[in-house]
Short mmCIF file of C-alpha atoms and ligand atoms in Angstrom, two decimals:
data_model
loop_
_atom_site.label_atom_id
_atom_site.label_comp_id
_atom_site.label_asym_id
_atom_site.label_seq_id
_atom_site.Cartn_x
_atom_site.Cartn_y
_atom_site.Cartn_z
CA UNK A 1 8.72 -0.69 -66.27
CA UNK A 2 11.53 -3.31 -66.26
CA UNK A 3 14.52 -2.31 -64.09
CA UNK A 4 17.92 -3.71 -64.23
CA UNK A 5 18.61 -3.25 -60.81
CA UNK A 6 21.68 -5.19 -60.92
CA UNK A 7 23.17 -3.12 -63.68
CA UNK A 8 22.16 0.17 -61.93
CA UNK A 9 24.11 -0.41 -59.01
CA UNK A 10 26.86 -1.61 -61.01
CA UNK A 11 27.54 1.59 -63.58
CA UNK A 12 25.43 3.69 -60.99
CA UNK A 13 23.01 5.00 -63.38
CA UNK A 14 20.34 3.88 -65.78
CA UNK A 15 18.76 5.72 -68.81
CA UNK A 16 15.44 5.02 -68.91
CA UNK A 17 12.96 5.63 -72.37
CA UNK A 18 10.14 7.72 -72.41
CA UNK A 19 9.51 8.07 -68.91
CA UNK A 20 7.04 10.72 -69.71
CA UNK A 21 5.15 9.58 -72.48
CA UNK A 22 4.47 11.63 -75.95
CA UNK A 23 1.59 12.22 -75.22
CA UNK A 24 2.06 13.60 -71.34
CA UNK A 25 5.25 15.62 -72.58
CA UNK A 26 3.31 18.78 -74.31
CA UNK A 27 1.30 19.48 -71.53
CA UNK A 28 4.53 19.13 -69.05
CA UNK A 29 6.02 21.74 -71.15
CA UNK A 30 3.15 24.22 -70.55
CA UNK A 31 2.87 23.34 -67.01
CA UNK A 32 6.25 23.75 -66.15
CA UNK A 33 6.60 27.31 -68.07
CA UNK A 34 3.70 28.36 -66.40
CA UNK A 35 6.30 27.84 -63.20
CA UNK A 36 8.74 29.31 -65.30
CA UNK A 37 7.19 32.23 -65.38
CA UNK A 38 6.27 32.57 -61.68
CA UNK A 39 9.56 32.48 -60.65
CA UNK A 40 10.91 34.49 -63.08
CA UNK A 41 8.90 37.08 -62.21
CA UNK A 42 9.94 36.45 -58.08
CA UNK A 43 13.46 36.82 -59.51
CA UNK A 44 13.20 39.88 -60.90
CA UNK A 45 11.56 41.19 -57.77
CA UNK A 46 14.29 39.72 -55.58
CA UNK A 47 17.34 41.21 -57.86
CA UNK A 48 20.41 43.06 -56.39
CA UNK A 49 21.00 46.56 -57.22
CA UNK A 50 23.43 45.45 -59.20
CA UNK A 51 21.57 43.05 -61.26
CA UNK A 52 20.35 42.86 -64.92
CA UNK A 53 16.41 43.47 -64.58
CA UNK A 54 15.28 39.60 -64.74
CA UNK A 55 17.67 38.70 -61.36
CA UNK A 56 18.99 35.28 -61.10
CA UNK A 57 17.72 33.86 -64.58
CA UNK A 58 20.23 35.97 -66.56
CA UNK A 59 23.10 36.31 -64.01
CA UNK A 60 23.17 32.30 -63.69
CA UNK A 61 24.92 29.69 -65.80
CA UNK A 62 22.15 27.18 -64.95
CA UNK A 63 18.84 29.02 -63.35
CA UNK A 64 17.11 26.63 -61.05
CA UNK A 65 13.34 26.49 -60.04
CA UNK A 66 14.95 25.03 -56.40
CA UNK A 67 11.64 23.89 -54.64
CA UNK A 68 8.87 24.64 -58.10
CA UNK A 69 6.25 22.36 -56.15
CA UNK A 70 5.72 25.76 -53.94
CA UNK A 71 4.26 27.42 -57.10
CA UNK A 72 2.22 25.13 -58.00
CA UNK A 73 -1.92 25.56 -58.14
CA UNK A 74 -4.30 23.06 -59.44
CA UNK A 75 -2.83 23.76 -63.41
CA UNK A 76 0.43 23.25 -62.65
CA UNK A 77 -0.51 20.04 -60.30
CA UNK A 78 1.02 17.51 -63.15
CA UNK A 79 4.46 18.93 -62.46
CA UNK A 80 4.73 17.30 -59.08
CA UNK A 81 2.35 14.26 -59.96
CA UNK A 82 4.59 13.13 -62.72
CA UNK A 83 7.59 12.31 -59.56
CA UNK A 84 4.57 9.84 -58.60
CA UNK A 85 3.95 7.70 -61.13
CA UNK A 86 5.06 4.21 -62.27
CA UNK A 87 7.93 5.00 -64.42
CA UNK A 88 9.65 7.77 -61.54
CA UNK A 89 8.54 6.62 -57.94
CA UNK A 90 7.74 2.84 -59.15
CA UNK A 91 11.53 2.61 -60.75
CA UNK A 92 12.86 4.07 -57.62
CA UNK A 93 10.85 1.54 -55.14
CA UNK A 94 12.51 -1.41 -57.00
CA UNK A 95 16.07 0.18 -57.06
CA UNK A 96 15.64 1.24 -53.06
CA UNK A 97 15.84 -1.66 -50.56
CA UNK A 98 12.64 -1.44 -49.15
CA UNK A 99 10.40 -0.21 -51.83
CA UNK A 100 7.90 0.83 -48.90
CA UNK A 101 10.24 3.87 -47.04
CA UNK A 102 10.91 5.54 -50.54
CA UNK A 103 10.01 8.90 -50.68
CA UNK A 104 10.14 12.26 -52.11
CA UNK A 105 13.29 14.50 -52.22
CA UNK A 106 13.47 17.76 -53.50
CA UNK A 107 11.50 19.16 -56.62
CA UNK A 108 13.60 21.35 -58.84
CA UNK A 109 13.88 22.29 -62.94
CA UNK A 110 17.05 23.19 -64.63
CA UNK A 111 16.31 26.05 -67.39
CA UNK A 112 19.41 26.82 -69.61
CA UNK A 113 20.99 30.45 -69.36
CA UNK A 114 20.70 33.38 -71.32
CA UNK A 115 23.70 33.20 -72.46
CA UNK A 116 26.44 30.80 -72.81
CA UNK A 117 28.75 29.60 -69.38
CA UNK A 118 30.10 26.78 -70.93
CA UNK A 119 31.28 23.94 -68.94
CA UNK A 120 30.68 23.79 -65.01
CA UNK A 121 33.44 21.47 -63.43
CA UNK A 122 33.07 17.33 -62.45
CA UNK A 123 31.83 16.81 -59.45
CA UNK A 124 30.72 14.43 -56.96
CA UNK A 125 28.01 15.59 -54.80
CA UNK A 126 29.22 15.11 -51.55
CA UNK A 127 30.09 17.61 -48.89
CA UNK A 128 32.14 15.66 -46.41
CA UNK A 129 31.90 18.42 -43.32
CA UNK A 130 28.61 17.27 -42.83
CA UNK A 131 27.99 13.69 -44.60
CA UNK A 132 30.37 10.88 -44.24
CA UNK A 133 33.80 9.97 -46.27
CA UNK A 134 32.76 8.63 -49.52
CA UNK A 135 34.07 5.06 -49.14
CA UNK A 136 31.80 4.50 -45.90
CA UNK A 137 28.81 5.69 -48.45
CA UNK A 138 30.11 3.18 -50.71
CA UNK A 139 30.55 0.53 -48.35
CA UNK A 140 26.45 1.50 -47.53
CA UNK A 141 25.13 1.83 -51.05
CA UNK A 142 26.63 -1.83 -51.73
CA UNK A 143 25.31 -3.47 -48.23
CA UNK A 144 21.79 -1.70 -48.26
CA UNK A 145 20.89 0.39 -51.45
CA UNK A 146 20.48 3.99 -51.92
CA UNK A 147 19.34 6.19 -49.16
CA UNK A 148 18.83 8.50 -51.78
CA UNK A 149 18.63 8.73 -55.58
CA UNK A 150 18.76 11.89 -58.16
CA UNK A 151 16.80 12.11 -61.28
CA UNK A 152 16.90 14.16 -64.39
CA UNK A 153 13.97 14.21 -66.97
CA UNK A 154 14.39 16.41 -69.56
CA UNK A 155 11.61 17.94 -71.28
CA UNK A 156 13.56 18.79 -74.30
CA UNK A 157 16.57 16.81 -75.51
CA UNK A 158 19.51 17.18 -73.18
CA UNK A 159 22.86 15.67 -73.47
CA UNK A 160 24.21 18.32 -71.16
CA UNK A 161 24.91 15.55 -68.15
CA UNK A 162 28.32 13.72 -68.53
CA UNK A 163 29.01 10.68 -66.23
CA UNK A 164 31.64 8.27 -65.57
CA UNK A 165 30.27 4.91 -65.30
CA UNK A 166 31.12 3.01 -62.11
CA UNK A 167 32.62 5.84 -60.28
CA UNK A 168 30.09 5.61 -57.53
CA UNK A 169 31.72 2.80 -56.05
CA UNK A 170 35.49 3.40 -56.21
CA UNK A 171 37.56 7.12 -55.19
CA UNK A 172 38.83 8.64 -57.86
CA UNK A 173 41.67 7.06 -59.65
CA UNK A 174 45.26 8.58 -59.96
CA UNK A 175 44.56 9.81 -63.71
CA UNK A 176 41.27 11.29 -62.58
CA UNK A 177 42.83 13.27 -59.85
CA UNK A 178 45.64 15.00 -62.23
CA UNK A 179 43.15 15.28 -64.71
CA UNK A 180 40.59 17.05 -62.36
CA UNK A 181 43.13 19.39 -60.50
CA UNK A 182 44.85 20.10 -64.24
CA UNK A 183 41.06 21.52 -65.53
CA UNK A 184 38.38 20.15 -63.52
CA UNK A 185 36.09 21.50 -66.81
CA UNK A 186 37.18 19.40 -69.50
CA UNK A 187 36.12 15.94 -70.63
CA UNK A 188 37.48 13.37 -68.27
CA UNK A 189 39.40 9.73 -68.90
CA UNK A 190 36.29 7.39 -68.78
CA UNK A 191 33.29 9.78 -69.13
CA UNK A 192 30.46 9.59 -71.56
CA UNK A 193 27.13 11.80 -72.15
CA UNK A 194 23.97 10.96 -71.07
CA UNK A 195 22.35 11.68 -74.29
CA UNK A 196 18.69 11.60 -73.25
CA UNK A 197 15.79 12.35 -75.43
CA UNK A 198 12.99 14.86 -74.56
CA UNK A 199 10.70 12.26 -72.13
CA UNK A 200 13.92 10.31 -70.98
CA UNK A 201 15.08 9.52 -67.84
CA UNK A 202 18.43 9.14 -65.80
CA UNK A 203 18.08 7.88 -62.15
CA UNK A 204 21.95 7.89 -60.56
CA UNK A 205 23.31 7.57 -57.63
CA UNK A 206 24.68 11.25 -57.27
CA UNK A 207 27.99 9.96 -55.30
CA UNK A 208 29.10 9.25 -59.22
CA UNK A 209 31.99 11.38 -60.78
CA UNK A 210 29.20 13.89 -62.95
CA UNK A 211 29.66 16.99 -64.83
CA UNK A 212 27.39 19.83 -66.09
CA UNK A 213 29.14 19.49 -69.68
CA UNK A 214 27.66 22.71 -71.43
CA UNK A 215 25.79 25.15 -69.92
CA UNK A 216 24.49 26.76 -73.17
CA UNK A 217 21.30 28.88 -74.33
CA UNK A 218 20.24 25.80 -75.92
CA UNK A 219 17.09 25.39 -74.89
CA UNK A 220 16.98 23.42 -71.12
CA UNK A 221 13.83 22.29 -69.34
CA UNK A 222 15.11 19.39 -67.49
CA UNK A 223 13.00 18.08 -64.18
CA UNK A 224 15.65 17.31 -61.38
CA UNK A 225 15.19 16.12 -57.79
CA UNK A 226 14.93 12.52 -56.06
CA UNK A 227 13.51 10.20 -54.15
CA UNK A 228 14.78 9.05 -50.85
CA UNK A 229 14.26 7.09 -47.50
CA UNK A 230 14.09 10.50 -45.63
CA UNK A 231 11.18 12.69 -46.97
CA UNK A 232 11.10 15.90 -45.23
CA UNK A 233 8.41 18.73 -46.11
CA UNK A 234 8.99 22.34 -43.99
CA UNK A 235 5.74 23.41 -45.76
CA UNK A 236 3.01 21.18 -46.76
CA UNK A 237 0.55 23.61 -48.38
CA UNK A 238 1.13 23.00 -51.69
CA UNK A 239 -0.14 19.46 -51.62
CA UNK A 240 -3.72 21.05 -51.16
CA UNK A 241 -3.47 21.91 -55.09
CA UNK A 242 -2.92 18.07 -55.93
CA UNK A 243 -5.35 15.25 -56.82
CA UNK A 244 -6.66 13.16 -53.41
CA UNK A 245 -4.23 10.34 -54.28
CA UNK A 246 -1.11 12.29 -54.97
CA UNK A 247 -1.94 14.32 -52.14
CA UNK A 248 -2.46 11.55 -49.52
CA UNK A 249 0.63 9.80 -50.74
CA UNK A 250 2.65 13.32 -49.60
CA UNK A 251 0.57 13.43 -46.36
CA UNK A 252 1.95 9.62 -45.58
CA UNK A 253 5.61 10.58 -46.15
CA UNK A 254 4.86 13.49 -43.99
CA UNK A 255 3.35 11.40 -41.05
CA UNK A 256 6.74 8.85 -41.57
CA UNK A 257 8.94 12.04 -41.53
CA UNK A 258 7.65 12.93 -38.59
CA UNK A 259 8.34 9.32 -36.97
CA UNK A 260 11.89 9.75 -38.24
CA UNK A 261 12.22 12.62 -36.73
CA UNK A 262 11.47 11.16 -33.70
CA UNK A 263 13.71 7.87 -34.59
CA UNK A 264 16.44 10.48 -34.86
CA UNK A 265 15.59 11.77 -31.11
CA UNK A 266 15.15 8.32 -29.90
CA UNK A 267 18.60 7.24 -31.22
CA UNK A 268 20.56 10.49 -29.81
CA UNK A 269 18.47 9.99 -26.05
CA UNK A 270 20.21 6.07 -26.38
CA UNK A 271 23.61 7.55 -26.64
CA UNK A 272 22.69 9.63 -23.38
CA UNK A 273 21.78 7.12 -21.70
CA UNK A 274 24.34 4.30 -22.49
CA UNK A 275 21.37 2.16 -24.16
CA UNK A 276 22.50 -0.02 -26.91
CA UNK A 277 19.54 -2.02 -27.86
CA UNK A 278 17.86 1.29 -27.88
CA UNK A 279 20.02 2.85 -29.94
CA UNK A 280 20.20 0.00 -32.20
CA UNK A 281 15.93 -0.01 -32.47
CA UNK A 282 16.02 3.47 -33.11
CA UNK A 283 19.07 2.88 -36.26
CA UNK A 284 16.70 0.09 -37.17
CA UNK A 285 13.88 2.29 -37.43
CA UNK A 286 15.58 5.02 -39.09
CA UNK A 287 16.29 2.67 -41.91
CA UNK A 288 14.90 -0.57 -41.55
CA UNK A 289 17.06 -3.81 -42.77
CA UNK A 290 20.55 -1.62 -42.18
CA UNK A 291 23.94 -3.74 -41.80
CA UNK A 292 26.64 -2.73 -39.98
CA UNK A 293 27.99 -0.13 -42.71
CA UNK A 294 25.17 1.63 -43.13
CA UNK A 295 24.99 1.90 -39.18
CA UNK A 296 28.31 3.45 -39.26
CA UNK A 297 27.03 6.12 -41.57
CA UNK A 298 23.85 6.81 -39.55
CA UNK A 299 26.11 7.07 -36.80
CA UNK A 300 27.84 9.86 -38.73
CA UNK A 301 25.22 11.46 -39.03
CA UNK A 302 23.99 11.65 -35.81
CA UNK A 303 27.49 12.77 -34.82
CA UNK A 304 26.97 15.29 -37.23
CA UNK A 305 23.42 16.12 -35.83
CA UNK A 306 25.07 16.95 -32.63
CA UNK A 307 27.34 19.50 -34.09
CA UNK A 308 24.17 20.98 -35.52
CA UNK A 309 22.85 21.30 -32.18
CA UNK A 310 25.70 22.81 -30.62
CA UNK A 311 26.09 25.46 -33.13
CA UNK A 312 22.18 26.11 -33.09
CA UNK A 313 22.13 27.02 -29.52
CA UNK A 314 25.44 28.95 -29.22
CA UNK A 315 25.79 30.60 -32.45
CA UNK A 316 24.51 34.38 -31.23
CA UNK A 317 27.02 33.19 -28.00
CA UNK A 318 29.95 35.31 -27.49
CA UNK A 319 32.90 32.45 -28.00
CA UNK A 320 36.23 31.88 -27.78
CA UNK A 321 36.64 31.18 -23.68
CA UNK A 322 37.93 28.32 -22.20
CA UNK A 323 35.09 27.07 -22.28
CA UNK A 324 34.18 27.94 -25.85
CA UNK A 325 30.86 24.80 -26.85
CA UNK A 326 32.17 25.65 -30.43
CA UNK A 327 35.51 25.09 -30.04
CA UNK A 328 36.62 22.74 -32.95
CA UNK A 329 33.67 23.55 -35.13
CA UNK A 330 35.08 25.05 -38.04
CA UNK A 331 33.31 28.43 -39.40
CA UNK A 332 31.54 26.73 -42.85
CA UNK A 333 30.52 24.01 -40.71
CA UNK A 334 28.43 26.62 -38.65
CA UNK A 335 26.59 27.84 -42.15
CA UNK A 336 25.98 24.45 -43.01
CA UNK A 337 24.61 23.65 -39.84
CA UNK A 338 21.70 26.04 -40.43
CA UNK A 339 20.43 24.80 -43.12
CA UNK A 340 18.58 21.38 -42.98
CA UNK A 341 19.45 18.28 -45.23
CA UNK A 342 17.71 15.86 -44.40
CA UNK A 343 19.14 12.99 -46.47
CA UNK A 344 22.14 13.03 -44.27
CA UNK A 345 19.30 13.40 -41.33
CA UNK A 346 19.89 17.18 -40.44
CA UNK A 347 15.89 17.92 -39.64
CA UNK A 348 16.75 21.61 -39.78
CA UNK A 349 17.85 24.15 -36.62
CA UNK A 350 14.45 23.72 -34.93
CA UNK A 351 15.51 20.14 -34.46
CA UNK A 352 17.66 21.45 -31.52
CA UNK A 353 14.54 22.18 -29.74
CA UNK A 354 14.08 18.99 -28.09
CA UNK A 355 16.78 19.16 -26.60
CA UNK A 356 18.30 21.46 -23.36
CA UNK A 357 21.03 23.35 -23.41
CA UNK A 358 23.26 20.60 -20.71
CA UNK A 359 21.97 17.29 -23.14
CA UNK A 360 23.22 18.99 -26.34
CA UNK A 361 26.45 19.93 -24.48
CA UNK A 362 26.36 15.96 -23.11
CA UNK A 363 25.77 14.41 -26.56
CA UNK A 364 28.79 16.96 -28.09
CA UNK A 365 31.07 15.35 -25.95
CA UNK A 366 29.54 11.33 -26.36
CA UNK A 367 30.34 12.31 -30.25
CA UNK A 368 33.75 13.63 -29.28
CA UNK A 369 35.83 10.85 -30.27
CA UNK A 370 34.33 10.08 -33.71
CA UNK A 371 34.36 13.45 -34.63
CA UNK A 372 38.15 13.08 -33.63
CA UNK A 373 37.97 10.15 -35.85
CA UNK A 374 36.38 11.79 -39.09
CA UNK A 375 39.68 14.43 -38.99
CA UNK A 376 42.86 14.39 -40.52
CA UNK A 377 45.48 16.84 -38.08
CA UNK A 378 46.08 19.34 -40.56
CA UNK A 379 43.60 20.19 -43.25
CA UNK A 380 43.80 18.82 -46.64
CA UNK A 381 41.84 18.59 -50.19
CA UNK A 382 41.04 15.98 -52.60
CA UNK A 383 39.39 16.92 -56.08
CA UNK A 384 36.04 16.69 -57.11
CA UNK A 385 34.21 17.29 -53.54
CA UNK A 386 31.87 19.86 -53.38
CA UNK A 387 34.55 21.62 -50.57
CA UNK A 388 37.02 24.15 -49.69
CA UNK A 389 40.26 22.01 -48.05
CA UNK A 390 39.49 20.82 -44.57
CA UNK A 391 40.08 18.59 -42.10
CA UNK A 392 37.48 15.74 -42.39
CA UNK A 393 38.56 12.62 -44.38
CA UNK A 394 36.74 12.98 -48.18
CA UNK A 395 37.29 9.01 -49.09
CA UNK A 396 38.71 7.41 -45.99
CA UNK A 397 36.05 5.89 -43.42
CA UNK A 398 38.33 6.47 -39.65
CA UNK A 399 40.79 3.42 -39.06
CA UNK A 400 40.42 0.66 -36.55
CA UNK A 401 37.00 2.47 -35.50
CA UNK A 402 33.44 1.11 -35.89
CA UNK A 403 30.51 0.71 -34.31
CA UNK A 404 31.89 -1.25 -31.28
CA UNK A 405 34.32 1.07 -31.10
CA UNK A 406 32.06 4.01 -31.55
CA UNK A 407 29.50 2.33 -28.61
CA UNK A 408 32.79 1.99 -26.28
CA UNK A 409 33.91 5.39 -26.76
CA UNK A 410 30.25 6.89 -25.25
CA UNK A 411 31.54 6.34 -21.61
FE1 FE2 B 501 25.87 17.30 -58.95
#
């Protein structure tokens, strides 16, 4: 498939025809409501007492098969092959810097509601308490591509996703913001659907200014997920129901996940130990090719990493003393922090395990100072993150602070 690469990273999206072709798209269709189905059926099992009898698919505006690829068997094996093939995986390897550390995200399918929600609001889909201000994302997406990339394929015809071309690289202008804190669910100055045809494809960089225009009864069946440089698979039995290819490509990303994780290690033991080459191998390794911007946000994310850790090994800890390890770690930082993510490198709470109690405490306080950095005194909001107000910068990378700076401040 031909890819305008140049025009992707320029509007931060790109429609793509009949990415599934006609004659792939019945059998999909079946496939996927055979998953459907499944989970359906796990939903009603798992409803609240207060719940209508089929759980989350009638209480939610847009019900979500969030990881489908653990319901698969050897039937249902084409949903999870069709993120493999030429016109998915191959259009991501030419859009991602290095075509050969691409792999996959998460595996999800949005189904429409029962009944109608209407608009959800515009978004960008960052959470700044534990990734970095959008303009250092920015400043990385321009000097080394995508670290990761979203997709949605519908399976029927969908115009349900609204973007606003170009907004990946900028903050929001002044119009957007009154616009968005005036009704953040109406049609914004400068956005368009993404009217895609059943078999279509949108690949964007999910940074953009986006908005779940209708959520209607109209019939939804739209594959969404991504591809990115850092795969990470909690539980790899599923790939025992897929063909010997598709199934050795998932046991390669597993094998490089596992080096990443130990990248990540490698880079965190540098800061302990004053080692710069080290810890510039280890950012090297973690994504190879990175400039200085995208070391910054790496660096973020390690500092963010050893928040994680602190809050993983106190969080049952009685707090509040003088000596309180989680003083300064706000309380929906400490949910977050439980949860892995691992395209802004969080490898999940058993990631803490490797190190003691005294090196996480260590690398807390090497961090201190960008973490300083990252905050505003008092907290404050900006429209369109997915956030409550807080105290982290949303757009602004920290002034007068890079990676010298950063490297300096470990002593
Ligand atoms: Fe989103």
């Amino acid at each position: 498939m031909e890819i305008d690469r140049r025009k992707f990273l320029e509007q931060g999206y790109l429609v793509l025809r009949e990415v599934i072709a006609r004659e792939q798209l019945e059998q999909l269709r079946r496939d996927f409501e055979v998953l459907v189905g499944k989970q359906r059926r796990i939903w009603a099992q798992e409803r609240g007492p207060d719940d209508p009898p089929g759980g989350v698919w009638e209480t939610q505006p847009q019900p979500r098969l969030g990881s489908y690829h653990q319901l698969i068997d050897e039937g249902t094996a084409s949903t999870v092959e069709v993120w493999l093939q030429e016109s998915t995986l191959g259009v991501s390897r030419q859009l991602f810097s290095a075509p050969e550390t691409v792999g996959m995200a998460g595996m999800m399918l949005m189904c429409s509601p029962v009944r109608d929600h209407g608009p959800a609001r515009w978004h960008r889909d960052v959470h700044p308490i534990d990734m970095a201000p959008l303009s250092g994302l920015q400043k990385d997406l321009v000097e080394n591509g995508p670290k990761y990339l979203q997709w949605n394929i519908p399976l029927y015809d969908d115009d349900v996703l609204w973007v606003v071309p170009g907004s990946h690289r900028r903050v929001n202008t002044e119009t957007e913001d009154r616009e968005l804190l005036a009704d953040p669910r109406k049609p914004l100055t400068g956005g368009i659907p993404v009217e895609l045809k059943a078999g279509d494809g949108v690949v964007y960089v999910n940074y953009i200014l986006h908005w779940g225009s209708n959520y209607s009864p109209k019939i939804r069946r739209t594959i969404h997920g991504g591809h990115t440089i850092f795969p990470y698979y909690p539980d790899m039995s599923f790939s025992e129901h897929l063909p010997a290819e598709a199934r050795a490509l998932f046991r390669q990303w597993d094998k490089r996940s596992a080096a990443l994780q130990d990248w990540t290690e490698a880079a965190l033991r540098a800061v302990l130990k004053s080692d710069v080459a080290a810890y510039d191998k280890a950012l090297e390794a973690l994504q190879p090719g990175v400039g200085e911007a995208g070391k910054m946000v790496l660096s973020i994310y390690l500092c963010k990493a050893t928040l994680h850790m602190q809050v993983v090994k106190h969080h049952d800890a009685k707090t509040n003393g003088a000596s309180d390890p989680l003083a300064g770690i706000t309380e929906d930082y400490r949910s977050r922090a439980l949860r892995p993510h691992s395209i802004s490198i969080n490898w999940g709470p058993q990631f803490a395990d490797r190190f003691t109690v005294e090196e996480a405490a260590a690398l807390h306080s090497r961090f201190a100072t960008l973490d300083r950095k990252l905050q505003a005194k008092e907290e404050h909001f900006a429209p369109s993150f997915q956030s409550s107000p807080m105290r982290y910068f949303f757009n602004e990378m920290p002034a007068d602070f890079g990676l010298g700076e950063f490297i300096a401040s470990w002593n």
